[in-house]
Amino acid sequence: TVCGNGYDVHRFAPGTKVWLCGVPIAHDQGLEGHSDADVALHALTDAVLGTIGAGDIGAHFPPSDPQWRGASSDRFLAHAAGLVDGLGARIVHVDVTLICERPKIGPHRPAMRARIGEILGLPMDRVSVKATTTEGLGFTGRGEGIAAQATASVWLPG
Amino acid sequence: TVCGNGYDVHRFAPGTKVWLCGVPIAHDQGLEGHSDADVALHALTDAVLGTIGAGDIGAHFPPSDPQWRGASSDRFLAHAAGLVDGLGARIVHVDVTLICERPKIGPHRPAMRARIGEILGLPMDRVSVKATTTEGLGFTGRGEGIAAQATASVWLPG
Amino acid sequence: TVCGNGYDVHRFAPGTKVWLCGVPIAHDQGLEGHSDADVALHALTDAVLGTIGAGDIGAHFPPSDPQWRGASSDRFLAHAAGLVDGLGARIVHVDVTLICERPKIGPHRPAMRARIGEILGLPMDRVSVKATTTEGLGFTGRGEGIAAQATASVWLPG
Ligand SMILES: [Mg+2]
Ligand SMILES: [Mg+2]
Ligand SMILES: [Mg+2]
């Protein structure tokens, strides 16, 4: 197996919910972005693309392209997974870390893992979602936005 | 094998030493946190938990729980390793990167690798500890705190 | 296989180009550092070193050592790869993520992947280069510098 990594950041903006790991979470702010701004699925999509050297999410879904405005990010992740499948490769495990002071991630972890597992066709024990804060430091600590990092483990044929 | 990732940050506070990778290091500041604030072991614990989809360190050891006040973080890592063992899985390699301007990590690397190897039952050549600065940029560059990232490679049965 | 991680940051300074992934890119600024400041190759070198517990780039090539002033970072990466070879191990995949607002990475991706593949003796489909922005947040968002993170997947004998 090989390991890909992903990282993404989105900025808070006025709103009433954030999408994280394909799950809508009621919040006193939203996240800014052309798609649904699901920073976790974006980082994970990049991690999956990284395992097969298939560029990054911006190459496949340019933010400047109006067709992705408000798009649900699960299609980005599903697209990356399809590219893996097309090579006869197989995603065996994914791990996402959300970096923010708020919202609380723990209560949503089961729904998030289930949703990612559903998109990728992975059992829930092969899908990990974690969260951490930066203890008030940096842009996540100041509540300016949310960062996410991800790893994907993919078995490659040959 | 599958790869889990971890990230953590702790803030500097008045003190005379920091705990990093299970090793006390004399320093002109300490790190703030409910446990011993060992940011490296926290990131590594999360990486290990991530390989088996077992939540995150905050779920197992809530900072709000008074029993973890001042706790030695090696027990957090040992707990995560025990969960891996309990599944018949096996940690095969871990890699930690400390991100800070100070203290200097290099002189403590051998002790840190030995200590992590001891906690995890891994030979030292399967334990990596690295460090980097952010060249004066961001919260680590301003000396406000220390960040750590980790990966864990775990062989899963079945 | 085991997975190593790397992270590095370099600060913008007056200049006319930046080196990223072993490729010179015309830019209205340069990156500060004792070597060519190729933040991507530095992160990748650390990821490779991490797989074999061989310390970090700073231990092998101290920035305080005048012989590395202006050095081309490909020799740092080649050195790490040589250490892997010397153990009878084998790099099977690498993935680099550049974190910056500018310059645009996409147009240079093919050259970057080819250059890294050349240094490591890897086919291009085992070399991934990705990029992301932090949406104006943090030191990368303010255009103060470039960060890079990398993973390396290495098959270890025995
Ligand atoms: Mg995004
Ligand atoms: Mg912590
Ligand atoms: Mg560097």
Coordinates of C-alpha atoms and ligand atoms in Angstrom, one line a residue:
Chain A
T1 CA 0.0 0.0 0.0
V2 CA 1.0 3.6 -0.5
C3 CA 0.0 6.7 1.4
G4 CA -1.3 10.0 0.1
N5 CA -1.7 13.2 2.1
G6 CA -4.1 16.1 1.8
Y7 CA -4.5 19.4 3.4
D8 CA -7.2 22.1 3.0
V9 CA -8.4 25.3 4.6
H10 CA -11.7 27.2 4.4
R11 CA -12.6 30.5 5.9
F12 CA -15.6 31.1 8.1
A13 CA -18.3 33.4 6.7
P14 CA -21.8 34.3 7.8
G15 CA -24.1 31.3 7.7
T16 CA -26.0 28.8 9.7
K17 CA -24.2 25.5 9.0
V18 CA -20.9 23.9 7.9
W19 CA -20.5 20.8 5.8
L20 CA -17.8 18.5 7.2
C21 CA -17.1 15.0 6.0
G22 CA -20.3 15.1 4.0
V23 CA -22.5 15.9 7.0
P24 CA -24.3 19.3 7.6
I25 CA -23.7 20.6 11.0
A26 CA -25.7 23.5 12.5
H27 CA -23.3 26.3 13.4
D28 CA -23.4 30.0 14.0
Q29 CA -21.2 30.5 10.9
G30 CA -20.7 28.9 7.5
L31 CA -17.6 28.2 5.4
E32 CA -16.8 30.2 2.4
G33 CA -16.0 28.4 -0.9
H34 CA -17.3 27.8 -4.4
S35 CA -18.5 24.3 -3.6
D36 CA -20.1 23.4 -0.3
A37 CA -16.6 24.2 1.3
D38 CA -16.4 20.8 2.9
V39 CA -12.8 21.2 4.0
A40 CA -12.5 17.6 5.2
L41 CA -13.7 16.0 2.0
H42 CA -11.4 18.3 0.0
A43 CA -8.4 17.2 2.0
L44 CA -9.4 13.6 1.7
T45 CA -10.0 13.9 -2.0
D46 CA -6.5 15.2 -2.4
A47 CA -5.1 12.4 -0.3
V48 CA -6.8 9.9 -2.5
L49 CA -5.6 11.6 -5.7
G50 CA -2.1 11.7 -4.2
T51 CA -1.9 7.9 -4.0
I52 CA -2.2 7.6 -7.8
G53 CA -0.4 10.8 -8.9
A54 CA -3.6 12.2 -10.3
G55 CA -3.1 15.9 -9.6
D56 CA -5.2 17.7 -7.0
I57 CA -8.8 18.7 -6.5
G58 CA -8.1 22.1 -8.0
A59 CA -7.0 20.4 -11.3
H60 CA -10.1 18.3 -11.5
F61 CA -12.6 20.8 -10.2
P62 CA -11.3 24.3 -10.7
P63 CA -12.9 26.8 -8.3
S64 CA -13.1 29.2 -11.2
D65 CA -15.5 26.9 -13.0
P66 CA -19.1 28.0 -12.4
Q67 CA -20.4 24.4 -12.6
W68 CA -18.9 23.6 -9.2
R69 CA -20.5 26.6 -7.4
G70 CA -22.3 25.1 -4.4
A71 CA -21.5 21.6 -5.5
S72 CA -21.7 18.8 -3.0
S73 CA -18.1 17.7 -2.3
D74 CA -19.1 14.1 -2.1
R75 CA -18.9 14.1 -5.9
F76 CA -15.3 15.2 -5.7
L77 CA -14.4 12.4 -3.4
A78 CA -16.4 9.9 -5.5
H79 CA -14.6 11.0 -8.6
A80 CA -11.2 10.5 -7.0
A81 CA -12.3 7.0 -5.8
G82 CA -13.4 6.2 -9.3
L83 CA -10.0 7.0 -10.7
V84 CA -8.5 4.6 -8.1
D85 CA -10.9 1.9 -9.2
G86 CA -10.2 2.5 -12.8
L87 CA -6.6 1.6 -12.2
G88 CA -7.5 -1.7 -10.5
A89 CA -6.3 -0.2 -7.3
R90 CA -8.2 -0.2 -4.0
I91 CA -8.6 2.3 -1.1
V92 CA -8.1 0.3 2.1
H93 CA -8.1 3.0 4.8
V94 CA -8.7 6.7 5.2
D95 CA -8.0 9.1 8.1
V96 CA -9.2 12.7 8.4
T97 CA -8.2 15.2 11.1
L98 CA -10.2 18.3 11.5
I99 CA -8.4 21.3 13.1
C100 CA -10.7 23.9 14.6
E101 CA -11.9 25.3 17.9
R102 CA -15.5 24.9 16.9
P103 CA -17.8 23.3 16.1
K104 CA -17.4 20.2 18.3
I105 CA -16.7 17.2 16.0
G106 CA -17.1 14.3 18.4
P107 CA -20.9 14.2 18.4
H108 CA -20.9 14.0 14.6
R109 CA -18.1 11.4 14.2
P110 CA -20.3 8.4 13.7
A111 CA -22.3 10.1 11.0
M112 CA -19.2 11.4 9.3
R113 CA -17.5 8.0 9.3
A114 CA -20.7 6.4 7.9
R115 CA -21.0 9.0 5.2
I116 CA -17.4 8.7 4.0
G117 CA -17.6 4.9 4.1
E118 CA -20.7 5.1 2.0
I119 CA -19.0 7.4 -0.6
L120 CA -15.9 5.2 -0.8
G121 CA -17.5 1.7 -0.3
L122 CA -15.4 1.2 2.8
P123 CA -16.5 -0.4 6.1
M124 CA -16.6 2.0 9.0
D125 CA -13.6 0.5 10.7
R126 CA -11.5 1.6 7.8
V127 CA -12.7 5.2 8.1
S128 CA -11.2 7.4 10.8
V129 CA -12.3 10.9 11.7
K130 CA -10.5 12.8 14.4
A131 CA -10.4 16.4 15.6
T132 CA -8.0 18.7 17.5
T133 CA -7.8 22.3 18.4
T134 CA -4.8 24.6 18.2
E135 CA -5.4 25.9 21.7
G136 CA -6.3 29.4 20.6
L137 CA -3.2 29.8 18.3
G138 CA -3.0 30.6 14.7
F139 CA -5.9 31.2 12.3
T140 CA -7.8 28.1 13.5
G141 CA -7.2 29.2 17.1
R142 CA -8.6 32.7 16.3
G143 CA -11.7 31.1 14.8
E144 CA -11.0 32.5 11.3
G145 CA -11.4 29.1 9.6
I146 CA -11.1 25.4 9.6
A147 CA -8.2 23.3 8.4
A148 CA -8.2 19.6 7.6
Q149 CA -5.5 17.0 6.9
A150 CA -6.0 13.5 5.6
T151 CA -4.2 10.4 4.7
A152 CA -5.4 7.7 2.4
S153 CA -3.9 4.2 2.1
V154 CA -4.3 2.6 -1.3
W155 CA -3.2 -0.8 -2.5
L156 CA -1.7 -0.5 -6.0
P157 CA -1.6 -3.4 -8.4
G158 CA 1.7 -4.6 -9.9
Chain B
T1 CA -0.4 -1.7 6.3
V2 CA -2.4 1.5 6.7
C3 CA -1.3 4.9 7.7
G4 CA -2.9 7.2 10.3
N5 CA -2.1 10.8 10.8
G6 CA -2.1 13.0 13.9
Y7 CA -1.7 16.7 14.6
D8 CA -1.6 18.7 17.9
V9 CA -0.6 22.1 19.3
H10 CA 0.1 23.3 22.8
R11 CA 0.8 26.9 23.9
F12 CA 3.8 28.0 25.8
A13 CA 3.3 29.2 29.4
P14 CA 5.6 30.1 32.2
G15 CA 7.6 27.0 33.3
T16 CA 11.0 25.4 33.4
K17 CA 10.6 22.4 31.2
V18 CA 8.6 20.9 28.3
W19 CA 7.7 17.2 27.8
L20 CA 8.2 16.1 24.3
C21 CA 8.1 12.5 23.1
G22 CA 8.0 11.4 26.7
V23 CA 11.2 13.1 27.6
P24 CA 11.5 16.2 29.9
I25 CA 13.5 19.0 28.4
A26 CA 14.8 21.9 30.4
H27 CA 13.4 25.1 28.8
D28 CA 12.7 28.7 29.8
Q29 CA 9.0 28.0 29.3
G30 CA 6.5 25.2 29.8
L31 CA 3.6 24.0 27.7
E32 CA 0.0 24.6 28.8
G33 CA -2.4 21.7 29.0
H34 CA -4.4 19.5 31.3
S35 CA -2.0 16.6 31.0
D36 CA 1.7 17.0 30.7
A37 CA 1.0 18.7 27.4
D38 CA 3.3 16.4 25.4
V39 CA 2.2 17.6 22.0
A40 CA 4.3 15.0 20.2
L41 CA 2.9 12.0 22.1
H42 CA -0.6 13.5 21.6
A43 CA -0.1 13.7 17.8
L44 CA 1.3 10.2 17.8
T45 CA -1.5 8.8 19.9
D46 CA -4.0 10.3 17.4
A47 CA -2.1 8.8 14.5
V48 CA -2.3 5.4 16.1
L49 CA -6.0 5.7 16.9
G50 CA -6.5 6.8 13.3
T51 CA -5.2 3.6 11.9
I52 CA -8.0 1.6 13.6
G53 CA -10.8 4.2 13.5
A54 CA -10.9 4.4 17.2
G55 CA -11.7 8.1 17.6
D56 CA -9.2 10.6 18.9
I57 CA -7.3 11.4 22.1
G58 CA -10.0 13.8 23.2
A59 CA -12.6 11.1 23.0
H60 CA -10.6 8.7 25.1
F61 CA -9.1 11.3 27.5
P62 CA -11.4 14.3 27.7
P63 CA -9.4 17.4 28.8
S64 CA -12.4 18.3 30.9
D65 CA -12.0 15.2 33.0
P66 CA -10.0 16.1 36.2
Q67 CA -8.4 12.6 36.3
W68 CA -6.1 13.5 33.4
R69 CA -4.9 16.7 35.0
G70 CA -1.1 16.5 34.9
A71 CA -1.3 13.0 33.5
S72 CA 1.8 11.6 31.9
S73 CA 1.0 11.3 28.2
D74 CA 2.8 8.0 27.8
R75 CA -0.4 6.4 29.2
F76 CA -2.4 7.9 26.4
L77 CA -0.1 6.4 23.8
A78 CA 0.1 3.1 25.6
H79 CA -3.7 3.0 25.7
A80 CA -3.9 3.5 21.9
A81 CA -1.3 0.8 21.3
G82 CA -3.3 -1.6 23.5
L83 CA -6.3 -1.0 21.3
V84 CA -4.3 -1.9 18.3
D85 CA -3.0 -5.1 20.0
G86 CA -6.5 -6.0 21.0
L87 CA -7.5 -6.2 17.4
G88 CA -4.6 -8.5 16.5
A89 CA -3.1 -5.6 14.6
R90 CA 0.5 -4.4 14.9
I91 CA 2.2 -1.0 14.8
V92 CA 5.2 -1.4 12.5
H93 CA 6.5 2.2 12.3
V94 CA 5.9 5.7 13.7
D95 CA 7.2 9.1 12.6
V96 CA 6.9 12.3 14.5
T97 CA 7.7 15.8 13.4
L98 CA 8.1 18.6 15.9
I99 CA 7.4 22.1 14.6
C100 CA 9.0 24.8 16.7
E101 CA 11.8 27.4 16.8
R102 CA 12.9 26.2 20.2
P103 CA 13.9 24.1 22.1
K104 CA 16.4 22.3 19.9
I105 CA 15.2 18.8 19.3
G106 CA 18.3 17.2 17.8
P107 CA 20.2 16.6 21.1
H108 CA 17.2 14.8 22.6
R109 CA 16.4 12.6 19.5
P110 CA 18.0 9.5 20.8
A111 CA 16.2 9.6 24.2
M112 CA 12.9 10.4 22.5
R113 CA 13.2 7.5 20.0
A114 CA 14.1 5.2 22.8
R115 CA 11.2 6.3 25.0
I116 CA 8.6 6.0 22.2
G117 CA 10.1 2.6 21.3
E118 CA 9.8 1.5 24.9
I119 CA 6.1 2.6 25.1
L120 CA 5.2 0.9 21.8
G121 CA 7.5 -2.1 22.0
L122 CA 9.1 -1.1 18.8
P123 CA 12.8 -1.3 17.9
M124 CA 14.4 2.2 17.6
D125 CA 14.9 1.9 13.8
R126 CA 11.1 1.8 13.5
V127 CA 10.7 5.1 15.5
S128 CA 11.5 8.4 13.8
V129 CA 11.6 11.8 15.5
K130 CA 12.3 14.9 13.3
A131 CA 12.0 18.6 13.8
T132 CA 11.6 21.7 11.7
T133 CA 11.1 25.4 12.2
T134 CA 8.7 27.7 10.4
E135 CA 11.5 30.3 9.9
G136 CA 9.8 32.8 12.1
L137 CA 6.4 32.5 10.5
G138 CA 3.1 31.8 12.1
F139 CA 2.4 30.9 15.7
T140 CA 5.3 28.5 16.0
G141 CA 7.6 31.1 14.3
R142 CA 6.5 33.7 16.9
G143 CA 7.3 31.2 19.7
E144 CA 3.7 31.1 20.9
G145 CA 3.6 27.3 21.0
I146 CA 4.7 24.0 19.6
A147 CA 3.0 21.9 16.9
A148 CA 3.5 18.3 16.1
Q149 CA 2.4 16.0 13.3
A150 CA 2.7 12.2 13.3
T151 CA 2.1 9.2 11.1
A152 CA 1.7 5.6 12.3
S153 CA 1.9 2.6 10.0
V154 CA -0.1 -0.4 11.2
W155 CA -0.5 -3.8 9.8
L156 CA -4.1 -4.9 10.0
P157 CA -5.2 -8.5 10.0
G158 CA -7.7 -9.8 7.5
Chain C
T1 CA 5.4 -0.5 3.5
V2 CA 5.8 2.2 6.1
C3 CA 4.9 5.9 5.8
G4 CA 7.1 8.9 6.7
N5 CA 5.9 12.5 6.9
G6 CA 7.7 15.8 6.3
Y7 CA 6.9 19.4 6.8
D8 CA 8.8 22.6 6.0
V9 CA 8.4 26.3 5.6
H10 CA 10.4 29.0 3.9
R11 CA 9.9 32.7 3.9
F12 CA 9.5 34.9 0.9
A13 CA 12.3 37.4 0.3
P14 CA 13.2 39.7 -2.6
G15 CA 14.0 37.7 -5.7
T16 CA 13.0 36.7 -9.2
K17 CA 12.4 32.9 -8.8
V18 CA 11.6 30.1 -6.4
W19 CA 12.8 26.6 -6.5
L20 CA 10.0 24.1 -5.9
C21 CA 10.3 20.3 -6.3
G22 CA 13.6 20.8 -8.0
V23 CA 12.2 23.2 -10.7
P24 CA 13.0 26.9 -10.9
I25 CA 9.8 29.0 -11.2
A26 CA 9.9 32.6 -12.3
H27 CA 8.2 34.7 -9.5
D28 CA 8.2 38.2 -8.2
Q29 CA 9.8 37.0 -5.0
G30 CA 12.3 34.4 -3.9
L31 CA 12.5 32.1 -0.9
E32 CA 15.0 32.7 1.9
G33 CA 17.3 29.9 3.1
H34 CA 20.8 28.7 3.2
S35 CA 20.3 26.2 0.4
D36 CA 18.1 27.0 -2.6
A37 CA 15.2 27.0 -0.1
D38 CA 13.2 24.3 -2.0
V39 CA 10.6 23.8 0.7
A40 CA 9.0 20.9 -1.2
L41 CA 12.2 18.9 -1.6
H42 CA 13.0 19.6 2.1
A43 CA 9.7 18.3 3.3
L44 CA 10.1 15.3 1.0
T45 CA 13.6 14.6 2.2
D46 CA 12.3 14.6 5.7
A47 CA 9.5 12.2 4.8
V48 CA 12.1 9.8 3.3
L49 CA 14.4 10.1 6.3
G50 CA 11.4 9.5 8.5
T51 CA 10.7 6.1 7.0
I52 CA 14.1 4.7 8.1
G53 CA 14.5 6.7 11.4
A54 CA 17.5 8.5 10.0
G55 CA 17.0 11.9 11.7
D56 CA 16.0 14.9 9.8
I57 CA 17.4 17.2 7.1
G58 CA 18.8 19.5 9.6
A59 CA 20.9 16.7 11.2
H60 CA 22.3 15.7 7.8
F61 CA 22.7 19.2 6.3
P62 CA 22.9 21.8 9.2
P63 CA 21.9 25.2 7.9
S64 CA 24.8 26.6 10.0
D65 CA 27.3 24.7 7.8
P66 CA 28.6 27.1 5.1
Q67 CA 29.1 24.3 2.6
W68 CA 25.3 24.0 2.1
R69 CA 24.9 27.8 1.3
G70 CA 23.0 28.0 -2.0
A71 CA 23.2 24.2 -2.4
S72 CA 20.8 22.5 -4.8
S73 CA 18.3 20.6 -2.6
D74 CA 18.2 17.7 -5.0
R75 CA 21.4 16.5 -3.4
F76 CA 19.6 16.4 0.0
L77 CA 16.8 14.2 -1.4
A78 CA 19.3 12.0 -3.3
H79 CA 21.2 11.6 -0.1
A80 CA 18.1 10.4 1.8
A81 CA 17.2 8.1 -1.1
G82 CA 20.8 6.6 -0.9
L83 CA 20.3 5.9 2.8
V84 CA 17.1 4.0 2.0
D85 CA 18.9 2.0 -0.8
G86 CA 21.8 1.2 1.5
L87 CA 19.4 -0.6 3.9
G88 CA 18.0 -2.7 1.0
A89 CA 14.7 -0.8 1.4
R90 CA 12.9 0.8 -1.5
I91 CA 10.9 4.0 -2.0
V92 CA 7.6 3.0 -3.7
H93 CA 5.6 6.3 -3.7
V94 CA 5.9 9.9 -2.7
D95 CA 3.3 12.7 -2.4
V96 CA 4.0 16.4 -1.9
T97 CA 1.5 19.1 -1.1
L98 CA 2.5 22.7 -1.6
I99 CA 0.6 25.2 0.6
C100 CA 0.7 28.8 -0.8
E101 CA -1.4 31.4 -2.5
R102 CA 1.2 31.9 -5.2
P103 CA 2.9 30.9 -7.4
K104 CA 0.4 28.7 -9.3
I105 CA 1.7 25.1 -9.1
G106 CA -0.5 23.4 -11.6
P107 CA 1.4 24.5 -14.7
H108 CA 4.6 23.2 -13.3
R109 CA 3.3 19.9 -12.0
P110 CA 4.5 17.7 -14.9
A111 CA 8.1 19.1 -14.7
M112 CA 8.1 18.7 -10.9
R113 CA 6.9 15.1 -11.0
A114 CA 9.5 14.3 -13.6
R115 CA 12.3 15.9 -11.7
I116 CA 11.4 14.2 -8.4
G117 CA 11.1 10.9 -10.3
E118 CA 14.5 11.4 -11.8
I119 CA 16.1 12.1 -8.4
L120 CA 14.5 9.1 -6.8
G121 CA 14.4 6.7 -9.8
L122 CA 10.7 6.4 -9.6
P123 CA 8.2 6.3 -12.5
M124 CA 6.0 9.4 -12.7
D125 CA 2.9 7.5 -11.6
R126 CA 4.5 7.0 -8.2
V127 CA 5.3 10.7 -7.8
S128 CA 2.4 13.0 -6.7
V129 CA 2.6 16.8 -6.5
K130 CA -0.4 18.7 -5.3
A131 CA -1.1 22.3 -4.2
T132 CA -3.6 24.1 -2.0
T133 CA -4.1 27.6 -0.7
T134 CA -5.2 28.6 2.8
E135 CA -7.8 31.0 1.5
G136 CA -6.0 34.1 2.7
L137 CA -5.5 32.7 6.2
G138 CA -2.3 32.4 8.2
F139 CA 1.2 33.1 7.1
T140 CA 0.7 31.3 3.8
G141 CA -2.5 33.2 3.2
R142 CA -0.8 36.5 3.9
G143 CA 1.8 35.6 1.4
E144 CA 4.7 35.6 3.9
G145 CA 6.0 32.2 2.9
I146 CA 5.4 28.7 1.4
A147 CA 4.8 25.6 3.4
A148 CA 5.0 22.0 2.1
Q149 CA 4.1 18.7 3.5
A150 CA 5.1 15.3 2.2
T151 CA 4.6 11.6 2.7
A152 CA 6.9 8.8 1.5
S153 CA 5.9 5.2 1.3
V154 CA 8.9 2.8 1.7
W155 CA 9.1 -0.9 1.6
L156 CA 11.4 -2.2 4.3
P157 CA 13.0 -5.6 4.2
G158 CA 12.6 -8.1 7.0
Ligands
MG1 MG -11.2 23.4 -0.5
MG2 MG -2.8 17.9 23.2
MG3 MG 14.0 24.0 4.7

